[in-house]
XYZ file of C-alpha atoms in Angstrom:
251
model
C 17.821 13.283 12.717
C 17.777 12.955 8.918
C 20.251 14.636 6.578
C 17.581 17.220 5.738
C 17.394 18.233 9.397
C 13.966 16.770 10.025
C 13.196 14.446 12.947
C 13.926 10.765 12.535
C 11.066 8.254 12.473
C 11.595 5.430 14.958
C 9.517 2.247 14.658
C 7.299 3.090 17.632
C 5.250 6.220 18.426
C 8.116 7.900 20.255
C 10.130 10.660 18.572
C 13.841 9.893 18.452
C 15.084 13.472 18.871
C 17.485 14.290 21.668
C 17.422 17.640 23.445
C 20.491 18.603 21.405
C 18.651 17.868 18.159
C 15.881 20.238 19.189
C 18.347 22.875 20.416
C 20.165 22.915 17.079
C 17.022 22.885 14.949
C 15.056 25.317 17.152
C 11.599 24.614 15.682
C 8.895 27.219 16.190
C 6.059 24.726 15.715
C 5.196 21.433 17.402
C 2.793 18.707 16.337
C 0.849 16.701 18.917
C -0.832 13.443 17.805
C -4.071 12.823 19.712
C -5.626 9.393 19.379
C -7.917 7.230 21.469
C -8.199 3.752 22.945
C -11.516 2.447 21.675
C -13.076 -0.400 19.774
C -12.606 -0.507 16.006
C -14.524 -3.642 15.213
C -12.992 -7.091 15.262
C -10.203 -6.387 12.747
C -8.531 -3.115 13.825
C -6.781 -2.533 17.168
C -8.073 -0.412 20.026
C -5.161 1.951 19.378
C -6.189 2.602 15.747
C -6.823 6.333 16.155
C -3.520 6.804 17.954
C -1.630 4.861 15.281
C -3.242 6.946 12.537
C -2.621 10.253 14.321
C 1.029 9.293 14.841
C 1.377 8.206 11.216
C -0.020 11.514 9.949
C 2.077 13.547 12.390
C 5.240 11.707 11.385
C 4.557 12.458 7.710
C 4.134 16.133 8.544
C 7.322 16.234 10.601
C 9.245 14.625 7.740
C 8.072 17.357 5.367
C 8.273 20.415 7.634
C 10.551 21.661 10.453
C 8.293 20.624 13.339
C 8.949 19.210 16.769
C 7.188 15.863 16.842
C 5.651 15.136 20.239
C 4.624 11.749 21.641
C 0.907 10.981 21.370
C -1.970 11.325 23.762
C -3.298 7.776 23.664
C -6.558 7.974 25.641
C -9.240 10.579 24.954
C -13.025 11.045 24.772
C -14.467 7.721 23.577
C -17.609 7.596 25.700
C -19.840 6.706 22.745
C -17.891 3.427 22.426
C -18.284 2.379 26.062
C -20.514 -0.604 25.180
C -17.504 -2.517 23.785
C -14.810 -4.187 25.895
C -11.410 -2.528 25.949
C -12.568 1.043 25.389
C -11.102 3.568 27.843
C -11.964 7.276 28.097
C -11.038 10.424 29.929
C -13.325 13.432 30.347
C -13.397 16.363 27.957
C -12.282 18.511 30.913
C -9.176 16.385 31.369
C -8.283 16.386 27.678
C -8.730 20.159 27.564
C -6.472 20.601 30.578
C -3.741 18.289 29.290
C -3.566 19.923 25.861
C -3.509 23.452 27.273
C -0.817 22.441 29.773
C 1.290 21.069 26.914
C 0.800 24.287 24.953
C 1.874 26.366 27.966
C 4.958 24.223 28.448
C 5.934 24.569 24.792
C 5.545 28.339 25.017
C 7.945 28.476 27.944
C 10.495 26.514 25.915
C 10.222 28.853 22.936
C 7.669 27.101 20.698
C 4.690 29.316 20.013
C 2.642 27.171 17.599
C 0.984 23.818 18.303
C -0.758 21.678 15.704
C -3.197 19.145 17.133
C -3.332 16.121 14.839
C -6.603 14.567 15.907
C -7.277 10.926 15.079
C -10.629 10.611 16.866
C -13.751 12.447 15.734
C -15.269 12.324 19.213
C -12.684 14.744 20.627
C -15.043 17.685 20.139
C -13.420 19.675 22.931
C -10.290 20.183 20.846
C -12.196 22.742 18.784
C -12.724 24.745 21.961
C -9.061 24.422 22.904
C -8.036 25.907 19.558
C -10.751 28.566 19.756
C -9.595 29.632 23.220
C -5.929 29.795 22.198
C -6.388 33.226 20.616
C -4.352 35.683 22.642
C -2.851 32.983 24.857
C 0.663 33.279 23.480
C 0.412 29.934 21.648
C -1.153 29.718 18.212
C -3.032 26.475 17.571
C -4.682 24.643 14.715
C -6.658 21.404 14.502
C -5.629 19.072 11.680
C -6.951 17.417 9.588
C -10.213 19.320 9.204
C -13.161 17.958 7.260
C -12.107 19.856 4.127
C -8.592 18.373 4.422
C -10.036 14.874 4.633
C -12.351 15.538 1.691
C -9.453 16.595 -0.522
C -7.390 13.599 0.540
C -10.315 11.234 -0.072
C -10.780 12.602 -3.565
C -7.088 12.188 -4.345
C -7.081 8.623 -2.999
C -10.259 7.563 -4.778
C -12.038 6.750 -1.526
C -15.582 5.780 -2.491
C -17.511 6.390 0.713
C -18.279 9.897 1.968
C -16.867 11.248 5.190
C -20.281 10.890 6.831
C -20.783 7.269 5.803
C -17.162 6.359 6.490
C -17.364 7.202 10.179
C -15.560 4.449 12.049
C -13.270 1.535 11.106
C -14.274 2.067 7.496
C -12.579 2.570 4.158
C -10.202 5.397 5.115
C -8.964 4.143 8.491
C -8.515 0.597 7.242
C -6.685 1.840 4.142
C -4.200 3.879 6.172
C -3.389 0.914 8.376
C -3.150 -1.440 5.376
C -0.515 0.911 3.982
C 1.395 2.005 7.084
C 0.880 -0.911 9.492
C -0.584 -3.929 7.667
C 0.469 -6.184 10.532
C -2.217 -4.533 12.677
C -5.113 -5.369 10.339
C -6.785 -8.709 11.017
C -8.858 -10.779 8.631
C -12.529 -9.930 8.402
C -12.511 -6.330 7.196
C -13.477 -7.562 3.745
C -16.952 -8.526 4.994
C -17.501 -6.050 7.847
C -19.388 -3.257 6.065
C -22.102 -1.475 8.044
C -23.813 1.648 6.700
C -25.697 3.744 9.275
C -26.089 7.208 7.787
C -29.119 8.019 9.954
C -27.585 8.329 13.422
C -29.175 11.516 14.667
C -29.010 10.568 18.362
C -25.534 9.021 18.453
C -24.254 11.300 21.214
C -27.220 10.388 23.390
C -27.488 6.681 22.608
C -23.902 5.803 21.751
C -22.529 3.763 18.859
C -24.258 0.563 19.976
C -27.622 1.995 18.904
C -26.455 2.018 15.283
C -24.038 -0.881 14.885
C -23.617 -4.312 16.440
C -20.067 -4.806 15.231
C -18.763 -1.356 16.135
C -18.108 -0.572 12.478
C -19.822 2.271 10.620
C -18.460 2.412 7.100
C -17.284 0.175 4.286
C -13.874 -1.302 5.137
C -14.298 -3.838 2.313
C -13.301 -1.033 -0.090
C -10.009 -0.348 1.694
C -6.605 -0.800 0.079
C -2.985 0.006 0.871
C -2.803 2.190 -2.256
C -5.673 4.339 -0.979
C -3.946 4.600 2.390
C -0.741 5.819 0.772
C -2.602 8.449 -1.233
C -4.642 9.565 1.775
C -1.446 10.295 3.685
C 0.112 12.033 0.689
C -3.007 14.158 0.259
C -3.072 15.173 3.914
C 0.618 16.051 3.860
C 0.065 18.213 0.792
C -2.918 19.960 2.373
C -0.925 20.697 5.511
C 1.249 23.003 3.436
C -1.491 25.612 3.816
C -1.206 25.409 7.600
C 2.581 25.598 7.479
C 2.387 28.687 5.295
C -0.190 30.240 7.629
C 2.199 29.916 10.561
C 5.339 30.681 8.587
C 6.845 27.201 8.919
C 6.879 26.188 5.283
C 10.643 26.511 5.013
C 13.513 25.784 7.343
C 13.308 26.279 11.098
C 14.792 29.313 12.809
C 18.585 29.287 12.779
């Protein structure tokens, strides 16, 4: 644990807190990174969404008194099934796992759970949050589209959220900043714009891109990645204030 009382940030995705650290700090809010294991073109790893969700969650936990949870690493990536390596679970399973985690946290004294979602295809998480009303655990889904828009503006990201759907400018920038060792050569020439993808849920990603990329990764930079993370962390302050976790944890 750091001198400020926030969780430490180990090199991997696993929080370094001991049970004693959590007992002393007694956080009222937990943050759960939810990623995926799906293709991200030829230059980003299958675990990209998980890495990004963990990176965002770690930034939030460094700025606020949250319990950082280990990530969910496989989720709803069915639209990417045409590419080797992609693995999915059903929306039913993801719903059940997240609600089970929320129930477990409630029993241990944590009544607020922030879902840091790294994969846009996890639509069911909106229902999980919606259904949490009156359950004894307050939930929020972060980042929302407005949060991303503000962060993109701050970072000078050129492509819109719609155009920059997958393995594009924003995702590549975050990895270039936080984990440059995971970015392979080729992103500089991998742009693919497919704004008209009305039937994506029916036809899958392969109907709109051969490479698996939808976006403009050629515009990515480590500086943009740093500012994206800073913008998201700043925006999260609204969520922390909403749940009364903007200051120190309960003592």
